[in-house]
Amino acid sequence: MKLSQFKFKLPQDLIAQYPSSYCYDENNNIVFKEKDSFYAERDECRMLVLHKKSNKIEHKIFKEIIDYFDKDDLFLFNDAQVFPALMQGNKEKTNANIEVFLMRELNPKLKLWDVLVEPARKIRVGNKLYFGADNSLVAEVIDNTTARGRTVRFLYDGTHDEFKRDLFALGKTPLPPHIKREPVEEDATRFQTIFATKEGAVVAPAASCNFTRELLKRMEIKEINIDFITLFLSVNMFRNIDVEDLTKHKMDSEQLEVSARVCDKFNTTNREGHRVCAVGTTTLRALETASTANGLIKPFEGWTNKFIYPPYEFNSANCLISNLQLPLSSMFMTQCAFGEYEKIINAYNEAVQCEYRFGFYGDTILILPD
């Protein structure tokens, strides 16, 4: 398929800049409970439910997701933890303001990091960058990697733990570009799942962020199983696709781990005919990376650049919960592959008409096989 086939009309005011929550009024209509507020509960966003076989659409509140699953069904989440990757610095001599986006740590001993810089034209090999009100942290550019990419070495005499503490103290939450505001203190909590444990991501798995401890407890009581893969999401998630022919688009590689424990749980669930719900398109990509032709998955530890768009035959999960995505995004394409292109387009048109909210802090879509 072509890039232009994944464009749809999305009013700017439907792109969520803050979380919101909803409730039912006395007439059983879904109405705002908290609009554009960090007081909004994670599991009270709206949820459009698409039944793929019947093409039936329902409008619910996210915490009702439990009503669609039963004992021995399985939810798979991403437990990657986002670190404060966005830093503001100054270039030596000129004192020009430089934005530095930490991508990944390359060598802890040498304190080498892969970063993106803006404006890139001002940053050359050999330049020094200063961070903090008193210029307490210094980095030297030692290599060019891409047009905006650089390798930097931080000049720091303390231990690695002390370095990471001071480095992250100077960083901010790396909000996606569709959120047109500066990050605030509350984003550090909301741009993170409640079960994030493995540090290394610069983008949070949005769908997983909608789960609360209360909802997980209700799932436990209902004997719905859960487990975790780890995929360190990169800014690749929001990089513009600039080719019309999607076969020519290359995703950046991201580090992935699918454990033997997860594989055993997935394979048992699948063999017994229960539902497996991938929480987020990124978890779905991870499962497909680890999948085999016979509908099972096997342990995987390495890197993946899997790009899923229609037509695509899935071998892993049979249910998907995901945030409503923006036009032309790779996540929207993956949804279209999973839910069938025409049905997802129809569902999205209805979501726009019903003024659902889109993006990281937006509402969700649950795609079921029946």
mmCIF file of C-alpha atoms in Angstrom:
data_model
loop_
_atom_site.group_PDB
_atom_site.id
_atom_site.type_symbol
_atom_site.label_atom_id
_atom_site.label_comp_id
_atom_site.label_asym_id
_atom_site.label_seq_id
_atom_site.Cartn_x
_atom_site.Cartn_y
_atom_site.Cartn_z
ATOM 1 C CA MET A 1 0.000 0.000 0.000
ATOM 2 C CA LYS A 2 0.968 3.650 -0.388
ATOM 3 C CA LEU A 3 1.667 6.252 2.276
ATOM 4 C CA SER A 4 -1.139 8.526 1.063
ATOM 5 C CA GLN A 5 -3.719 5.815 1.821
ATOM 6 C CA PHE A 6 -3.129 6.367 5.546
ATOM 7 C CA LYS A 7 -4.097 10.012 5.603
ATOM 8 C CA PHE A 8 -7.363 11.056 7.210
ATOM 9 C CA LYS A 9 -8.841 14.372 8.328
ATOM 10 C CA LEU A 10 -8.043 14.991 11.973
ATOM 11 C CA PRO A 11 -8.934 18.364 13.508
ATOM 12 C CA GLN A 12 -6.051 19.758 15.538
ATOM 13 C CA ASP A 13 -8.244 20.208 18.602
ATOM 14 C CA LEU A 14 -8.727 16.422 18.777
ATOM 15 C CA ILE A 15 -4.997 15.840 19.328
ATOM 16 C CA ALA A 16 -4.773 15.514 23.107
ATOM 17 C CA GLN A 17 -2.278 17.762 24.873
ATOM 18 C CA TYR A 18 -3.152 16.485 28.353
ATOM 19 C CA PRO A 19 -4.938 13.412 29.751
ATOM 20 C CA SER A 20 -8.722 13.420 30.111
ATOM 21 C CA SER A 21 -11.149 11.067 31.830
ATOM 22 C CA TYR A 22 -14.799 10.203 31.200
ATOM 23 C CA CYS A 23 -17.824 8.823 33.022
ATOM 24 C CA TYR A 24 -21.439 7.939 32.245
ATOM 25 C CA ASP A 25 -24.179 10.506 32.901
ATOM 26 C CA GLU A 26 -27.724 9.697 34.086
ATOM 27 C CA ASN A 27 -28.716 8.932 30.481
ATOM 28 C CA ASN A 28 -25.805 6.511 30.028
ATOM 29 C CA ASN A 29 -23.967 8.905 27.728
ATOM 30 C CA ILE A 30 -20.188 9.177 27.976
ATOM 31 C CA VAL A 31 -19.215 12.670 29.137
ATOM 32 C CA PHE A 32 -16.060 14.374 30.391
ATOM 33 C CA LYS A 33 -15.201 13.756 34.030
ATOM 34 C CA GLU A 34 -11.844 15.588 33.916
ATOM 35 C CA LYS A 35 -10.798 17.415 30.748
ATOM 36 C CA ASP A 36 -7.170 18.304 30.024
ATOM 37 C CA SER A 37 -6.064 17.523 33.538
ATOM 38 C CA PHE A 38 -3.437 15.382 35.216
ATOM 39 C CA TYR A 39 -6.155 14.530 37.757
ATOM 40 C CA ALA A 40 -7.759 12.371 35.056
ATOM 41 C CA GLU A 41 -7.587 8.676 35.919
ATOM 42 C CA ARG A 42 -5.454 6.575 33.571
ATOM 43 C CA ASP A 43 -8.165 3.972 32.962
ATOM 44 C CA GLU A 44 -11.000 6.421 32.299
ATOM 45 C CA CYS A 45 -10.180 7.496 28.764
ATOM 46 C CA ARG A 46 -12.661 6.504 26.055
ATOM 47 C CA MET A 47 -12.390 3.193 24.231
ATOM 48 C CA LEU A 48 -13.788 2.453 20.786
ATOM 49 C CA VAL A 49 -14.362 -1.298 20.494
ATOM 50 C CA LEU A 50 -14.165 -2.784 16.996
ATOM 51 C CA HIS A 51 -15.419 -6.354 16.508
ATOM 52 C CA LYS A 52 -13.507 -7.293 13.386
ATOM 53 C CA LYS A 53 -15.652 -10.172 12.116
ATOM 54 C CA SER A 54 -19.032 -8.467 12.548
ATOM 55 C CA ASN A 55 -17.697 -4.915 12.035
ATOM 56 C CA LYS A 56 -19.707 -3.880 15.089
ATOM 57 C CA ILE A 57 -18.508 -0.739 16.908
ATOM 58 C CA GLU A 58 -19.120 0.066 20.570
ATOM 59 C CA HIS A 59 -18.227 3.127 22.628
ATOM 60 C CA LYS A 60 -16.957 2.419 26.131
ATOM 61 C CA ILE A 61 -14.683 3.688 28.911
ATOM 62 C CA PHE A 62 -11.256 2.052 29.074
ATOM 63 C CA LYS A 63 -11.666 0.314 32.426
ATOM 64 C CA GLU A 64 -14.519 -1.717 30.865
ATOM 65 C CA ILE A 65 -11.930 -3.585 28.790
ATOM 66 C CA ILE A 66 -12.076 -6.345 31.403
ATOM 67 C CA ASP A 67 -15.636 -7.183 30.264
ATOM 68 C CA TYR A 68 -14.274 -8.537 26.970
ATOM 69 C CA PHE A 69 -11.872 -11.050 28.497
ATOM 70 C CA ASP A 70 -12.186 -14.177 30.620
ATOM 71 C CA LYS A 71 -10.234 -16.556 32.822
ATOM 72 C CA ASP A 72 -6.926 -17.728 31.276
ATOM 73 C CA ASP A 73 -6.851 -15.010 28.618
ATOM 74 C CA LEU A 74 -3.473 -13.248 28.420
ATOM 75 C CA PHE A 75 -2.444 -9.581 28.262
ATOM 76 C CA LEU A 76 1.120 -8.782 27.221
ATOM 77 C CA PHE A 77 2.610 -5.404 28.165
ATOM 78 C CA ASN A 78 5.868 -3.557 27.555
ATOM 79 C CA ASP A 79 7.743 -2.884 30.830
ATOM 80 C CA ALA A 80 10.319 -0.466 29.349
ATOM 81 C CA GLN A 81 11.046 2.591 31.463
ATOM 82 C CA VAL A 82 11.432 6.049 29.932
ATOM 83 C CA PHE A 83 14.334 8.185 31.108
ATOM 84 C CA PRO A 84 14.412 12.030 30.990
ATOM 85 C CA ALA A 85 16.077 12.240 27.595
ATOM 86 C CA LEU A 86 15.489 15.876 26.614
ATOM 87 C CA MET A 87 18.284 18.244 27.641
ATOM 88 C CA GLN A 88 19.033 21.908 27.065
ATOM 89 C CA GLY A 89 22.673 22.927 26.743
ATOM 90 C CA ASN A 90 24.981 25.620 25.457
ATOM 91 C CA LYS A 91 27.764 25.445 22.919
ATOM 92 C CA GLU A 92 31.231 26.514 23.991
ATOM 93 C CA LYS A 93 32.454 29.999 22.996
ATOM 94 C CA THR A 94 29.231 31.082 21.217
ATOM 95 C CA ASN A 95 26.949 30.070 24.122
ATOM 96 C CA ALA A 96 24.300 29.139 21.529
ATOM 97 C CA ASN A 97 21.327 27.188 22.903
ATOM 98 C CA ILE A 98 21.455 23.541 21.856
ATOM 99 C CA GLU A 99 18.784 20.877 22.363
ATOM 100 C CA VAL A 100 20.244 17.437 23.004
ATOM 101 C CA PHE A 101 18.048 14.330 22.861
ATOM 102 C CA LEU A 102 19.655 11.336 24.563
ATOM 103 C CA MET A 103 19.022 8.211 22.494
ATOM 104 C CA ARG A 104 21.004 5.403 24.112
ATOM 105 C CA GLU A 105 24.071 4.802 26.208
ATOM 106 C CA LEU A 106 26.805 3.238 24.092
ATOM 107 C CA ASN A 107 29.569 2.663 26.648
ATOM 108 C CA PRO A 108 28.962 3.162 30.390
ATOM 109 C CA LYS A 109 32.660 3.074 31.259
ATOM 110 C CA LEU A 110 33.581 5.793 28.756
ATOM 111 C CA LYS A 111 30.265 7.635 29.237
ATOM 112 C CA LEU A 112 29.552 7.570 25.498
ATOM 113 C CA TRP A 113 26.019 8.359 24.329
ATOM 114 C CA ASP A 114 24.213 8.363 21.002
ATOM 115 C CA VAL A 115 22.282 11.650 20.795
ATOM 116 C CA LEU A 116 20.337 13.905 18.442
ATOM 117 C CA VAL A 117 21.166 17.616 18.406
ATOM 118 C CA GLU A 118 19.231 20.666 17.249
ATOM 119 C CA PRO A 119 20.239 22.845 15.451
ATOM 120 C CA ALA A 120 22.575 20.198 14.040
ATOM 121 C CA ARG A 121 24.361 22.570 11.661
ATOM 122 C CA LYS A 122 26.017 24.287 14.614
ATOM 123 C CA ILE A 123 27.466 21.135 16.163
ATOM 124 C CA ARG A 124 30.695 19.652 14.848
ATOM 125 C CA VAL A 125 33.179 17.054 16.027
ATOM 126 C CA GLY A 126 35.344 18.536 18.750
ATOM 127 C CA ASN A 127 32.713 20.969 20.063
ATOM 128 C CA LYS A 128 31.990 20.984 23.775
ATOM 129 C CA LEU A 129 28.471 21.318 25.170
ATOM 130 C CA TYR A 130 27.668 22.585 28.668
ATOM 131 C CA PHE A 131 24.632 21.638 30.764
ATOM 132 C CA GLY A 132 23.161 22.945 34.003
ATOM 133 C CA ALA A 133 22.844 26.437 35.457
ATOM 134 C CA ASP A 134 26.494 26.396 36.490
ATOM 135 C CA ASN A 135 27.727 24.418 33.453
ATOM 136 C CA SER A 136 28.387 21.534 35.832
ATOM 137 C CA LEU A 137 28.161 18.841 33.161
ATOM 138 C CA VAL A 138 30.254 18.883 29.987
ATOM 139 C CA ALA A 139 30.051 16.722 26.877
ATOM 140 C CA GLU A 140 32.434 16.559 23.914
ATOM 141 C CA VAL A 141 31.222 15.677 20.418
ATOM 142 C CA ILE A 142 33.436 12.881 19.072
ATOM 143 C CA ASP A 143 31.577 11.671 15.964
ATOM 144 C CA ASN A 144 28.807 12.396 13.447
ATOM 145 C CA THR A 145 26.377 9.509 12.957
ATOM 146 C CA THR A 146 23.498 10.958 10.911
ATOM 147 C CA ALA A 147 22.360 14.417 9.803
ATOM 148 C CA ARG A 148 21.226 15.192 13.360
ATOM 149 C CA GLY A 149 22.946 12.348 15.151
ATOM 150 C CA ARG A 150 26.148 12.664 17.162
ATOM 151 C CA THR A 151 28.210 10.550 19.525
ATOM 152 C CA VAL A 152 29.197 12.469 22.642
ATOM 153 C CA ARG A 153 31.472 11.685 25.570
ATOM 154 C CA PHE A 154 30.500 13.156 28.911
ATOM 155 C CA LEU A 155 33.411 14.428 30.976
ATOM 156 C CA TYR A 156 32.631 13.293 34.499
ATOM 157 C CA ASP A 157 34.894 12.023 37.281
ATOM 158 C CA GLY A 158 32.382 10.306 39.569
ATOM 159 C CA THR A 159 30.946 6.799 39.509
ATOM 160 C CA HIS A 160 28.552 5.657 36.836
ATOM 161 C CA ASP A 161 25.620 5.781 39.258
ATOM 162 C CA GLU A 162 26.521 9.343 40.258
ATOM 163 C CA PHE A 163 26.851 10.310 36.608
ATOM 164 C CA LYS A 164 23.435 8.884 35.674
ATOM 165 C CA ARG A 165 21.852 10.638 38.664
ATOM 166 C CA ASP A 166 23.304 14.022 37.688
ATOM 167 C CA LEU A 167 22.628 13.503 33.983
ATOM 168 C CA PHE A 168 18.961 12.628 34.466
ATOM 169 C CA ALA A 169 18.484 15.439 36.975
ATOM 170 C CA LEU A 170 19.173 17.841 34.095
ATOM 171 C CA GLY A 171 16.807 16.115 31.655
ATOM 172 C CA LYS A 172 13.107 16.518 30.925
ATOM 173 C CA THR A 173 10.389 14.126 29.830
ATOM 174 C CA PRO A 174 10.712 13.610 26.040
ATOM 175 C CA LEU A 175 7.129 14.282 24.950
ATOM 176 C CA PRO A 176 6.208 13.324 21.361
ATOM 177 C CA PRO A 177 6.119 16.146 18.791
ATOM 178 C CA HIS A 178 2.315 16.174 18.501
ATOM 179 C CA ILE A 179 2.146 17.502 22.072
ATOM 180 C CA LYS A 180 2.716 21.199 21.423
ATOM 181 C CA ARG A 181 3.821 22.318 24.861
ATOM 182 C CA GLU A 182 6.805 22.122 27.154
ATOM 183 C CA PRO A 183 6.957 19.112 29.479
ATOM 184 C CA VAL A 184 5.911 19.757 33.071
ATOM 185 C CA GLU A 185 6.628 17.885 36.282
ATOM 186 C CA GLU A 186 3.439 15.799 36.043
ATOM 187 C CA ASP A 187 4.500 14.393 32.658
ATOM 188 C CA ALA A 188 7.331 12.500 34.363
ATOM 189 C CA THR A 189 4.679 10.329 36.015
ATOM 190 C CA ARG A 190 2.023 10.127 33.293
ATOM 191 C CA PHE A 191 4.496 9.532 30.448
ATOM 192 C CA GLN A 192 5.354 6.229 32.129
ATOM 193 C CA THR A 193 3.563 2.976 32.863
ATOM 194 C CA ILE A 194 2.900 2.012 36.480
ATOM 195 C CA PHE A 195 4.992 -1.156 35.964
ATOM 196 C CA ALA A 196 7.991 0.377 34.151
ATOM 197 C CA THR A 197 11.112 -1.371 35.445
ATOM 198 C CA LYS A 198 13.705 -1.604 32.682
ATOM 199 C CA GLU A 199 15.319 1.724 31.846
ATOM 200 C CA GLY A 200 16.197 2.438 28.239
ATOM 201 C CA ALA A 201 13.227 3.872 26.316
ATOM 202 C CA VAL A 202 12.716 7.453 25.156
ATOM 203 C CA VAL A 203 9.063 6.872 24.248
ATOM 204 C CA ALA A 204 6.514 5.344 26.620
ATOM 205 C CA PRO A 205 4.241 2.508 25.422
ATOM 206 C CA ALA A 206 1.048 4.574 25.298
ATOM 207 C CA ALA A 207 -1.575 1.832 25.573
ATOM 208 C CA SER A 208 0.158 0.333 28.621
ATOM 209 C CA CYS A 209 0.005 3.747 30.311
ATOM 210 C CA ASN A 210 -3.795 3.462 30.528
ATOM 211 C CA PHE A 211 -3.675 0.623 33.050
ATOM 212 C CA THR A 212 -4.051 1.272 36.781
ATOM 213 C CA ARG A 213 -3.258 -0.912 39.783
ATOM 214 C CA GLU A 214 -6.988 -1.223 40.408
ATOM 215 C CA LEU A 215 -7.628 -2.475 36.880
ATOM 216 C CA LEU A 216 -4.756 -4.970 37.108
ATOM 217 C CA LYS A 217 -6.154 -6.207 40.420
ATOM 218 C CA ARG A 218 -9.587 -6.716 38.853
ATOM 219 C CA MET A 219 -7.907 -8.703 36.080
ATOM 220 C CA GLU A 220 -6.123 -10.833 38.685
ATOM 221 C CA ILE A 221 -9.411 -11.537 40.483
ATOM 222 C CA LYS A 222 -10.947 -12.593 37.175
ATOM 223 C CA GLU A 223 -7.875 -14.843 36.606
ATOM 224 C CA ILE A 224 -6.798 -13.026 33.464
ATOM 225 C CA ASN A 225 -3.062 -13.537 33.051
ATOM 226 C CA ILE A 226 -0.492 -10.817 32.358
ATOM 227 C CA ASP A 227 3.185 -10.748 31.447
ATOM 228 C CA PHE A 228 5.801 -8.421 29.984
ATOM 229 C CA ILE A 229 8.103 -8.079 27.022
ATOM 230 C CA THR A 230 10.736 -5.322 26.896
ATOM 231 C CA LEU A 231 11.075 -3.100 23.841
ATOM 232 C CA PHE A 232 13.099 0.089 24.196
ATOM 233 C CA LEU A 233 11.075 2.468 22.051
ATOM 234 C CA SER A 234 12.965 5.184 20.180
ATOM 235 C CA VAL A 235 11.981 8.437 18.469
ATOM 236 C CA ASN A 236 11.612 6.214 15.412
ATOM 237 C CA MET A 237 7.995 5.961 16.636
ATOM 238 C CA PHE A 238 7.286 9.522 15.551
ATOM 239 C CA ARG A 239 9.670 9.916 12.639
ATOM 240 C CA ASN A 240 7.912 11.077 9.477
ATOM 241 C CA ILE A 241 7.664 8.505 6.710
ATOM 242 C CA ASP A 242 8.915 10.325 3.616
ATOM 243 C CA VAL A 243 8.424 7.691 0.899
ATOM 244 C CA GLU A 244 5.144 6.959 -0.884
ATOM 245 C CA ASP A 245 6.174 3.351 -1.486
ATOM 246 C CA LEU A 246 6.085 1.805 2.003
ATOM 247 C CA THR A 247 8.328 -1.078 0.967
ATOM 248 C CA LYS A 248 11.163 1.458 0.840
ATOM 249 C CA HIS A 249 10.685 2.761 4.396
ATOM 250 C CA LYS A 250 13.213 1.491 6.932
ATOM 251 C CA MET A 251 12.511 1.559 10.653
ATOM 252 C CA ASP A 252 15.328 2.245 13.110
ATOM 253 C CA SER A 253 16.373 -0.777 15.130
ATOM 254 C CA GLU A 254 15.145 -1.043 18.721
ATOM 255 C CA GLN A 255 16.356 -3.363 21.456
ATOM 256 C CA LEU A 256 13.941 -6.183 22.288
ATOM 257 C CA GLU A 257 13.699 -9.006 24.806
ATOM 258 C CA VAL A 258 11.023 -11.709 24.791
ATOM 259 C CA SER A 259 11.749 -14.171 27.595
ATOM 260 C CA ALA A 260 11.253 -17.930 27.643
ATOM 261 C CA ARG A 261 8.684 -17.431 30.444
ATOM 262 C CA VAL A 262 6.587 -15.162 28.218
ATOM 263 C CA CYS A 263 6.858 -17.626 25.341
ATOM 264 C CA ASP A 264 5.663 -20.520 27.511
ATOM 265 C CA LYS A 265 2.702 -18.495 28.757
ATOM 266 C CA PHE A 266 1.819 -17.229 25.254
ATOM 267 C CA ASN A 267 2.126 -20.642 23.614
ATOM 268 C CA THR A 268 -0.021 -22.328 26.274
ATOM 269 C CA THR A 269 -2.703 -19.651 25.972
ATOM 270 C CA ASN A 270 -2.700 -19.872 22.195
ATOM 271 C CA ARG A 271 -2.848 -23.674 22.096
ATOM 272 C CA GLU A 272 -5.792 -23.711 24.519
ATOM 273 C CA GLY A 273 -7.742 -21.270 22.354
ATOM 274 C CA HIS A 274 -7.825 -18.331 24.750
ATOM 275 C CA ARG A 275 -7.435 -14.699 23.809
ATOM 276 C CA VAL A 276 -4.022 -13.049 23.658
ATOM 277 C CA CYS A 277 -4.162 -9.251 23.790
ATOM 278 C CA ALA A 278 -1.134 -7.256 22.681
ATOM 279 C CA VAL A 279 -1.111 -4.006 24.654
ATOM 280 C CA GLY A 280 0.064 -1.515 22.031
ATOM 281 C CA THR A 281 1.290 -1.791 18.467
ATOM 282 C CA THR A 282 4.856 -1.910 19.768
ATOM 283 C CA THR A 283 4.117 -5.031 21.825
ATOM 284 C CA LEU A 284 2.460 -6.473 18.727
ATOM 285 C CA ARG A 285 5.620 -5.768 16.697
ATOM 286 C CA ALA A 286 7.667 -7.481 19.398
ATOM 287 C CA LEU A 287 5.483 -10.587 19.332
ATOM 288 C CA GLU A 288 5.602 -10.756 15.551
ATOM 289 C CA THR A 289 9.394 -10.471 15.673
ATOM 290 C CA ALA A 290 9.472 -13.499 17.974
ATOM 291 C CA SER A 291 6.736 -15.443 16.173
ATOM 292 C CA THR A 292 7.021 -18.660 14.209
ATOM 293 C CA ALA A 293 4.938 -19.861 11.289
ATOM 294 C CA ASN A 294 2.920 -22.277 13.448
ATOM 295 C CA GLY A 295 1.377 -19.582 15.652
ATOM 296 C CA LEU A 296 3.885 -19.871 18.491
ATOM 297 C CA ILE A 297 6.608 -17.510 19.662
ATOM 298 C CA LYS A 298 10.173 -18.273 20.706
ATOM 299 C CA PRO A 299 12.592 -16.408 22.994
ATOM 300 C CA PHE A 300 14.246 -13.405 21.397
ATOM 301 C CA GLU A 301 16.992 -11.084 22.588
ATOM 302 C CA GLY A 302 18.417 -8.590 20.131
ATOM 303 C CA TRP A 303 17.254 -5.807 17.825
ATOM 304 C CA THR A 304 14.170 -5.412 15.691
ATOM 305 C CA ASN A 305 13.240 -2.980 12.924
ATOM 306 C CA LYS A 306 10.007 -4.716 12.013
ATOM 307 C CA PHE A 307 7.574 -2.471 10.115
ATOM 308 C CA ILE A 308 4.015 -3.794 9.884
ATOM 309 C CA TYR A 309 1.542 -2.401 7.369
ATOM 310 C CA PRO A 310 -1.223 -3.943 5.204
ATOM 311 C CA PRO A 311 -1.375 -6.534 3.886
ATOM 312 C CA TYR A 312 0.193 -8.607 6.662
ATOM 313 C CA GLU A 313 -0.610 -12.035 8.090
ATOM 314 C CA PHE A 314 -0.298 -12.108 11.876
ATOM 315 C CA ASN A 315 0.963 -15.179 13.726
ATOM 316 C CA SER A 316 0.761 -14.011 17.332
ATOM 317 C CA ALA A 317 -1.901 -12.009 19.209
ATOM 318 C CA ASN A 318 -5.589 -12.145 18.277
ATOM 319 C CA CYS A 319 -6.601 -8.936 20.139
ATOM 320 C CA LEU A 320 -5.054 -5.475 20.210
ATOM 321 C CA ILE A 321 -5.559 -2.474 22.466
ATOM 322 C CA SER A 322 -3.888 0.694 21.231
ATOM 323 C CA ASN A 323 -4.225 4.444 21.433
ATOM 324 C CA LEU A 324 -5.907 6.251 18.554
ATOM 325 C CA GLN A 325 -2.988 7.253 16.353
ATOM 326 C CA LEU A 326 -2.233 10.189 14.084
ATOM 327 C CA PRO A 327 -2.530 10.079 10.270
ATOM 328 C CA LEU A 328 0.457 8.690 8.341
ATOM 329 C CA SER A 329 2.017 7.178 11.468
ATOM 330 C CA SER A 330 3.553 3.711 11.490
ATOM 331 C CA MET A 331 1.377 2.806 14.510
ATOM 332 C CA PHE A 332 -1.792 3.624 12.551
ATOM 333 C CA MET A 333 -0.537 1.441 9.697
ATOM 334 C CA THR A 334 -0.012 -1.464 12.087
ATOM 335 C CA GLN A 335 -3.573 -1.059 13.371
ATOM 336 C CA CYS A 336 -4.836 -1.098 9.783
ATOM 337 C CA ALA A 337 -2.944 -4.322 9.138
ATOM 338 C CA PHE A 338 -4.359 -5.953 12.281
ATOM 339 C CA GLY A 339 -7.955 -4.761 12.041
ATOM 340 C CA GLU A 340 -8.265 -4.703 8.205
ATOM 341 C CA TYR A 341 -7.755 -1.428 6.394
ATOM 342 C CA GLU A 342 -11.334 -0.521 5.462
ATOM 343 C CA LYS A 343 -12.694 -1.416 8.905
ATOM 344 C CA ILE A 344 -10.071 0.673 10.713
ATOM 345 C CA ILE A 345 -10.623 3.639 8.392
ATOM 346 C CA ASN A 346 -14.372 3.409 9.072
ATOM 347 C CA ALA A 347 -13.759 3.157 12.835
ATOM 348 C CA TYR A 348 -11.437 6.172 12.785
ATOM 349 C CA ASN A 349 -13.965 8.241 10.849
ATOM 350 C CA GLU A 350 -16.532 7.429 13.530
ATOM 351 C CA ALA A 351 -13.998 8.307 16.245
ATOM 352 C CA VAL A 352 -13.450 11.720 14.664
ATOM 353 C CA GLN A 353 -17.213 12.321 14.354
ATOM 354 C CA CYS A 354 -17.647 11.380 18.029
ATOM 355 C CA GLU A 355 -14.772 13.689 18.970
ATOM 356 C CA TYR A 356 -12.480 11.065 20.402
ATOM 357 C CA ARG A 357 -9.032 12.380 21.264
ATOM 358 C CA PHE A 358 -5.910 11.159 19.493
ATOM 359 C CA GLY A 359 -2.236 10.708 20.302
ATOM 360 C CA PHE A 360 -0.316 9.684 23.401
ATOM 361 C CA TYR A 361 -2.688 11.338 25.899
ATOM 362 C CA GLY A 362 -5.712 10.446 23.783
ATOM 363 C CA ASP A 363 -8.326 7.688 23.707
ATOM 364 C CA THR A 364 -8.034 4.050 22.665
ATOM 365 C CA ILE A 365 -9.256 1.411 20.237
ATOM 366 C CA LEU A 366 -9.771 -2.249 21.164
ATOM 367 C CA ILE A 367 -9.747 -4.614 18.185
ATOM 368 C CA LEU A 368 -11.385 -7.995 18.810
ATOM 369 C CA PRO A 369 -11.564 -10.969 16.429
ATOM 370 C CA ASP A 370 -15.319 -11.680 16.745
#
